[in-house]
Amino acid sequence: MHRYDALRPAAKAYAFGYLTSTVPRLLSLLRELRRSDVEFLQKLKLVKRVLTGSLGINRLPTSCAIIVGGNTILSALFRRLLVVLREATTIPITRYLLDKIIRQVTLITTFASAWIAFDLLNRDEAWVRKQASSIAAQDKAQTLYESPNQHHLPPPGYHMQYAGKTIDFTSFALCRAVDVFVVTTWCKTRSNSWHPQKVSPKLAQMAQKLADPWIFSTSSAIIMWAWFYAPARLPQAYNKWISKVANVDHRLIKALRLFRQGDIVYGHNTGYDADLPSLCKELNLPEEFGNPSVTIPIPCELYHCGTGWNCEVHAATRFLRVP
């Protein structure tokens, strides 16, 4: 093996992480660069900020290089050390034992590298301050998407232990881990008499087709639940993208949060108002549809915002309206 072969995966990982974090920012910067009212020097500063923004030690490229490079480099060094020890001593190290030790070392180095990369990526005080100021601005602005209770927002002066930059990677890794665990368990138990392929082949075939969609749907449902009821727990990019695609009337979101908090109860006048009657008026629907103390439950026509009572038709129009 060439002396630099162990460094190539780390270099490739760093390049991939840099491109992943930089290219989308450059594409979004094109709007600013096209503007004629922005000076040339200001445009250069913006480009420089994007190109150098991912070069810090607390950024994605460094973390990718540590995860991949820590595994390959440390494993290669330990493998070389074992070979030298086997040649320089009389300790009987068989090929099987050598491979087993290397597998264990690879597991340890991979875990250690991921731990270090995770810690570096999250120990970013600049990012923490940015997130804290963003949350404070939202709290001060009292946006329409927030409910009167405000229980889903962090308390004033809250300082995150971690920067929160890895929640999307954690979600991806968790879904992937569940997928690998299910597939591995399925394959390793095929010889057992209770395996679904032997008990009910048709059911097993259906399960194989539905496994991936089920994992995707479950993860998406968790994310959407957080978007509705605890948006501060999601990355800011998630909230912004989902809000743009969903395009849900803020009065419906407010009503759902008030229902969950117990501030609005069907059949009772609790004094809380999500302003649904005004939405009914805009949609030319009876105003009592938006009064939970009278109408139980709220009709689908109101949730569908003018597309009718059929949920399937509403879902189809949602797909057509996605920007």
Short mmCIF file of N, CA, C and O in Angstrom, two decimals, residues 138-208:
data_model
loop_
_atom_site.label_atom_id
_atom_site.label_comp_id
_atom_site.label_asym_id
_atom_site.label_seq_id
_atom_site.Cartn_x
_atom_site.Cartn_y
_atom_site.Cartn_z
N GLN A 138 -37.50 35.90 17.17
CA GLN A 138 -38.81 35.31 16.94
C GLN A 138 -39.72 35.56 18.14
O GLN A 138 -40.90 35.88 18.00
N ASP A 139 -39.16 35.40 19.34
CA ASP A 139 -39.94 35.61 20.55
C ASP A 139 -40.41 37.06 20.66
O ASP A 139 -41.53 37.35 21.08
N LYS A 140 -39.53 37.98 20.28
CA LYS A 140 -39.86 39.40 20.37
C LYS A 140 -40.88 39.80 19.33
O LYS A 140 -41.78 40.61 19.58
N ALA A 141 -40.77 39.19 18.14
CA ALA A 141 -41.68 39.55 17.05
C ALA A 141 -43.08 38.98 17.25
O ALA A 141 -44.04 39.47 16.66
N GLN A 142 -43.21 37.90 18.08
CA GLN A 142 -44.51 37.26 18.30
C GLN A 142 -45.15 36.92 16.96
O GLN A 142 -46.22 37.39 16.60
N THR A 143 -44.48 36.07 16.19
CA THR A 143 -44.94 35.72 14.86
C THR A 143 -46.30 35.05 14.92
O THR A 143 -46.73 34.52 15.94
N LEU A 144 -46.97 35.04 13.78
CA LEU A 144 -48.32 34.49 13.70
C LEU A 144 -48.34 32.99 13.93
O LEU A 144 -49.38 32.43 14.28
N TYR A 145 -47.23 32.33 13.73
CA TYR A 145 -47.20 30.88 13.89
C TYR A 145 -47.07 30.46 15.34
O TYR A 145 -47.15 29.29 15.64
N GLU A 146 -46.84 31.39 16.24
CA GLU A 146 -46.66 31.04 17.64
C GLU A 146 -47.99 31.13 18.38
O GLU A 146 -48.81 32.01 18.12
N SER A 147 -48.20 30.23 19.28
CA SER A 147 -49.43 30.23 20.06
C SER A 147 -49.25 31.10 21.30
O SER A 147 -48.13 31.41 21.70
N PRO A 148 -50.35 31.50 21.96
CA PRO A 148 -50.22 32.35 23.14
C PRO A 148 -49.43 31.71 24.27
O PRO A 148 -48.83 32.39 25.07
N ASN A 149 -49.45 30.37 24.34
CA ASN A 149 -48.80 29.69 25.46
C ASN A 149 -47.28 29.85 25.42
O ASN A 149 -46.64 29.96 26.45
N GLN A 150 -46.70 29.80 24.20
CA GLN A 150 -45.25 29.92 24.01
C GLN A 150 -44.46 28.82 24.71
O GLN A 150 -43.25 28.95 24.91
N HIS A 151 -45.12 27.72 25.07
CA HIS A 151 -44.41 26.70 25.83
C HIS A 151 -43.39 25.94 24.98
O HIS A 151 -42.51 25.28 25.52
N HIS A 152 -43.54 26.03 23.66
CA HIS A 152 -42.65 25.29 22.79
C HIS A 152 -41.33 26.01 22.54
O HIS A 152 -40.44 25.47 21.88
N LEU A 153 -41.20 27.25 23.02
CA LEU A 153 -39.96 28.01 22.82
C LEU A 153 -39.06 27.88 24.04
O LEU A 153 -39.53 27.73 25.17
N PRO A 154 -37.73 27.92 23.84
CA PRO A 154 -36.81 27.87 24.98
C PRO A 154 -36.99 29.10 25.88
O PRO A 154 -37.40 30.16 25.42
N PRO A 155 -36.71 28.98 27.16
CA PRO A 155 -36.83 30.13 28.06
C PRO A 155 -35.81 31.20 27.73
O PRO A 155 -34.78 30.92 27.10
N PRO A 156 -36.04 32.45 28.14
CA PRO A 156 -35.08 33.53 27.88
C PRO A 156 -33.71 33.22 28.49
O PRO A 156 -33.61 32.70 29.60
N GLY A 157 -32.67 33.54 27.74
CA GLY A 157 -31.32 33.29 28.23
C GLY A 157 -30.87 31.85 28.10
O GLY A 157 -29.82 31.48 28.62
N TYR A 158 -31.66 31.02 27.40
CA TYR A 158 -31.31 29.61 27.26
C TYR A 158 -30.05 29.46 26.41
O TYR A 158 -29.93 30.09 25.36
N HIS A 159 -29.10 28.67 26.88
CA HIS A 159 -27.85 28.43 26.16
C HIS A 159 -27.78 26.94 25.83
O HIS A 159 -27.72 26.10 26.72
N MET A 160 -27.79 26.65 24.53
CA MET A 160 -27.78 25.26 24.10
C MET A 160 -26.46 24.59 24.46
O MET A 160 -25.39 25.16 24.29
N GLN A 161 -26.56 23.35 24.95
CA GLN A 161 -25.34 22.60 25.24
C GLN A 161 -24.62 22.25 23.95
O GLN A 161 -23.40 22.24 23.89
N TYR A 162 -25.40 21.96 22.93
CA TYR A 162 -24.84 21.70 21.61
C TYR A 162 -25.42 22.73 20.64
O TYR A 162 -26.50 23.27 20.85
N ALA A 163 -24.69 22.96 19.57
CA ALA A 163 -25.10 24.00 18.64
C ALA A 163 -26.33 23.63 17.84
O ALA A 163 -27.01 24.48 17.31
N GLY A 164 -26.64 22.33 17.74
CA GLY A 164 -27.82 21.91 17.00
C GLY A 164 -27.61 21.83 15.50
O GLY A 164 -28.56 21.86 14.73
N LYS A 165 -26.35 21.72 15.08
CA LYS A 165 -26.07 21.66 13.65
C LYS A 165 -26.13 20.25 13.09
O LYS A 165 -26.02 20.07 11.88
N THR A 166 -26.28 19.25 13.94
CA THR A 166 -26.20 17.86 13.46
C THR A 166 -27.52 17.13 13.56
O THR A 166 -27.55 15.92 13.38
N ILE A 167 -28.61 17.82 13.81
CA ILE A 167 -29.87 17.12 13.97
C ILE A 167 -30.33 16.47 12.67
O ILE A 167 -30.91 15.38 12.67
N ASP A 168 -30.04 17.11 11.52
CA ASP A 168 -30.42 16.49 10.26
C ASP A 168 -29.56 15.27 9.97
O ASP A 168 -30.05 14.25 9.48
N PHE A 169 -28.25 15.35 10.32
CA PHE A 169 -27.39 14.17 10.15
C PHE A 169 -27.81 13.05 11.10
O PHE A 169 -27.78 11.87 10.74
N THR A 170 -28.20 13.43 12.31
CA THR A 170 -28.65 12.43 13.28
C THR A 170 -29.91 11.74 12.79
O THR A 170 -30.05 10.52 12.91
N SER A 171 -30.84 12.51 12.24
CA SER A 171 -32.07 11.92 11.71
C SER A 171 -31.77 10.96 10.57
O SER A 171 -32.32 9.85 10.51
N PHE A 172 -30.86 11.38 9.68
CA PHE A 172 -30.50 10.50 8.57
C PHE A 172 -29.82 9.24 9.06
O PHE A 172 -30.14 8.12 8.62
N ALA A 173 -28.88 9.40 10.00
CA ALA A 173 -28.16 8.24 10.52
C ALA A 173 -29.09 7.29 11.26
O ALA A 173 -28.96 6.06 11.14
N LEU A 174 -30.04 7.84 12.01
CA LEU A 174 -30.98 6.99 12.75
C LEU A 174 -31.86 6.18 11.79
O LEU A 174 -32.04 4.97 11.98
N CYS A 175 -32.39 6.86 10.78
CA CYS A 175 -33.24 6.14 9.80
C CYS A 175 -32.43 5.08 9.07
O CYS A 175 -32.92 3.96 8.84
N ARG A 176 -31.20 5.42 8.73
CA ARG A 176 -30.35 4.45 8.03
C ARG A 176 -30.00 3.27 8.94
O ARG A 176 -29.98 2.11 8.51
N ALA A 177 -29.75 3.55 10.23
CA ALA A 177 -29.44 2.50 11.18
C ALA A 177 -30.63 1.55 11.36
O ALA A 177 -30.46 0.32 11.44
N VAL A 178 -31.82 2.12 11.45
CA VAL A 178 -33.02 1.29 11.57
C VAL A 178 -33.18 0.41 10.33
O VAL A 178 -33.51 -0.78 10.42
N ASP A 179 -32.94 1.00 9.18
CA ASP A 179 -33.04 0.25 7.92
C ASP A 179 -32.05 -0.92 7.90
O ASP A 179 -32.41 -2.05 7.56
N VAL A 180 -30.79 -0.63 8.27
CA VAL A 180 -29.76 -1.68 8.28
C VAL A 180 -30.10 -2.77 9.29
O VAL A 180 -29.94 -3.97 9.02
N PHE A 181 -30.58 -2.37 10.47
CA PHE A 181 -30.93 -3.34 11.51
C PHE A 181 -32.06 -4.26 11.05
O PHE A 181 -31.99 -5.49 11.23
N VAL A 182 -33.09 -3.68 10.43
CA VAL A 182 -34.23 -4.48 9.97
C VAL A 182 -33.80 -5.45 8.88
O VAL A 182 -34.14 -6.64 8.90
N VAL A 183 -33.02 -4.94 7.91
CA VAL A 183 -32.59 -5.80 6.80
C VAL A 183 -31.67 -6.91 7.30
O VAL A 183 -31.79 -8.07 6.89
N THR A 184 -30.73 -6.58 8.19
CA THR A 184 -29.81 -7.58 8.72
C THR A 184 -30.56 -8.65 9.51
O THR A 184 -30.30 -9.85 9.35
N THR A 185 -31.48 -8.22 10.37
CA THR A 185 -32.26 -9.18 11.14
C THR A 185 -33.09 -10.07 10.24
O THR A 185 -33.20 -11.29 10.45
N TRP A 186 -33.66 -9.49 9.22
CA TRP A 186 -34.49 -10.24 8.27
C TRP A 186 -33.67 -11.31 7.56
O TRP A 186 -34.10 -12.47 7.42
N CYS A 187 -32.48 -10.93 7.11
CA CYS A 187 -31.65 -11.87 6.34
C CYS A 187 -31.07 -12.98 7.23
O CYS A 187 -30.99 -14.13 6.82
N LYS A 188 -30.68 -12.63 8.45
CA LYS A 188 -30.05 -13.62 9.32
C LYS A 188 -31.02 -14.63 9.90
O LYS A 188 -30.60 -15.69 10.39
N THR A 189 -32.31 -14.33 9.90
CA THR A 189 -33.30 -15.23 10.49
C THR A 189 -34.11 -15.99 9.44
O THR A 189 -35.13 -16.59 9.76
N ARG A 190 -33.67 -15.96 8.19
CA ARG A 190 -34.41 -16.65 7.13
C ARG A 190 -34.49 -18.14 7.33
O ARG A 190 -35.44 -18.79 6.90
N SER A 191 -33.48 -18.72 7.99
CA SER A 191 -33.45 -20.16 8.17
C SER A 191 -34.37 -20.64 9.29
O SER A 191 -34.63 -21.84 9.43
N ASN A 192 -34.89 -19.72 10.12
CA ASN A 192 -35.76 -20.11 11.22
C ASN A 192 -37.15 -20.48 10.71
O ASN A 192 -37.64 -19.93 9.71
N SER A 193 -37.79 -21.38 11.43
CA SER A 193 -39.11 -21.86 11.01
C SER A 193 -40.19 -20.80 11.15
O SER A 193 -41.21 -20.85 10.45
N TRP A 194 -39.98 -19.82 12.03
CA TRP A 194 -40.99 -18.79 12.25
C TRP A 194 -40.82 -17.58 11.34
O TRP A 194 -41.60 -16.62 11.43
N HIS A 195 -39.84 -17.63 10.45
CA HIS A 195 -39.60 -16.48 9.57
C HIS A 195 -40.82 -16.25 8.67
O HIS A 195 -41.42 -17.20 8.16
N PRO A 196 -41.21 -14.99 8.47
CA PRO A 196 -42.40 -14.70 7.65
C PRO A 196 -42.35 -15.28 6.25
O PRO A 196 -43.40 -15.62 5.69
N GLN A 197 -41.16 -15.43 5.65
CA GLN A 197 -41.08 -16.00 4.32
C GLN A 197 -41.50 -17.47 4.28
O GLN A 197 -41.91 -17.96 3.24
N LYS A 198 -41.38 -18.14 5.41
CA LYS A 198 -41.81 -19.54 5.49
C LYS A 198 -43.25 -19.66 5.99
O LYS A 198 -43.97 -20.57 5.58
N VAL A 199 -43.64 -18.77 6.87
CA VAL A 199 -45.00 -18.83 7.42
C VAL A 199 -46.01 -18.26 6.43
O VAL A 199 -47.05 -18.89 6.17
N SER A 200 -45.72 -17.09 5.87
CA SER A 200 -46.63 -16.44 4.93
C SER A 200 -45.82 -15.69 3.88
O SER A 200 -45.48 -14.52 4.07
N PRO A 201 -45.50 -16.34 2.77
CA PRO A 201 -44.67 -15.70 1.73
C PRO A 201 -45.26 -14.40 1.19
O PRO A 201 -44.53 -13.44 0.93
N LYS A 202 -46.59 -14.38 1.00
CA LYS A 202 -47.22 -13.17 0.45
C LYS A 202 -47.08 -12.00 1.42
O LYS A 202 -46.79 -10.87 1.01
N LEU A 203 -47.30 -12.27 2.72
CA LEU A 203 -47.14 -11.23 3.72
C LEU A 203 -45.70 -10.76 3.80
O LEU A 203 -45.42 -9.56 3.96
N ALA A 204 -44.75 -11.68 3.68
CA ALA A 204 -43.34 -11.32 3.71
C ALA A 204 -42.97 -10.45 2.52
O ALA A 204 -42.20 -9.49 2.65
N GLN A 205 -43.51 -10.78 1.35
CA GLN A 205 -43.22 -9.98 0.17
C GLN A 205 -43.78 -8.56 0.31
O GLN A 205 -43.14 -7.58 -0.07
N MET A 206 -44.97 -8.46 0.90
CA MET A 206 -45.56 -7.15 1.13
C MET A 206 -44.74 -6.35 2.13
O MET A 206 -44.53 -5.14 1.96
N ALA A 207 -44.27 -7.04 3.19
CA ALA A 207 -43.46 -6.36 4.20
C ALA A 207 -42.16 -5.82 3.60
O ALA A 207 -41.70 -4.73 3.96
N GLN A 208 -41.55 -6.59 2.70
CA GLN A 208 -40.32 -6.15 2.07
C GLN A 208 -40.54 -4.90 1.23
O GLN A 208 -39.69 -4.00 1.19
#
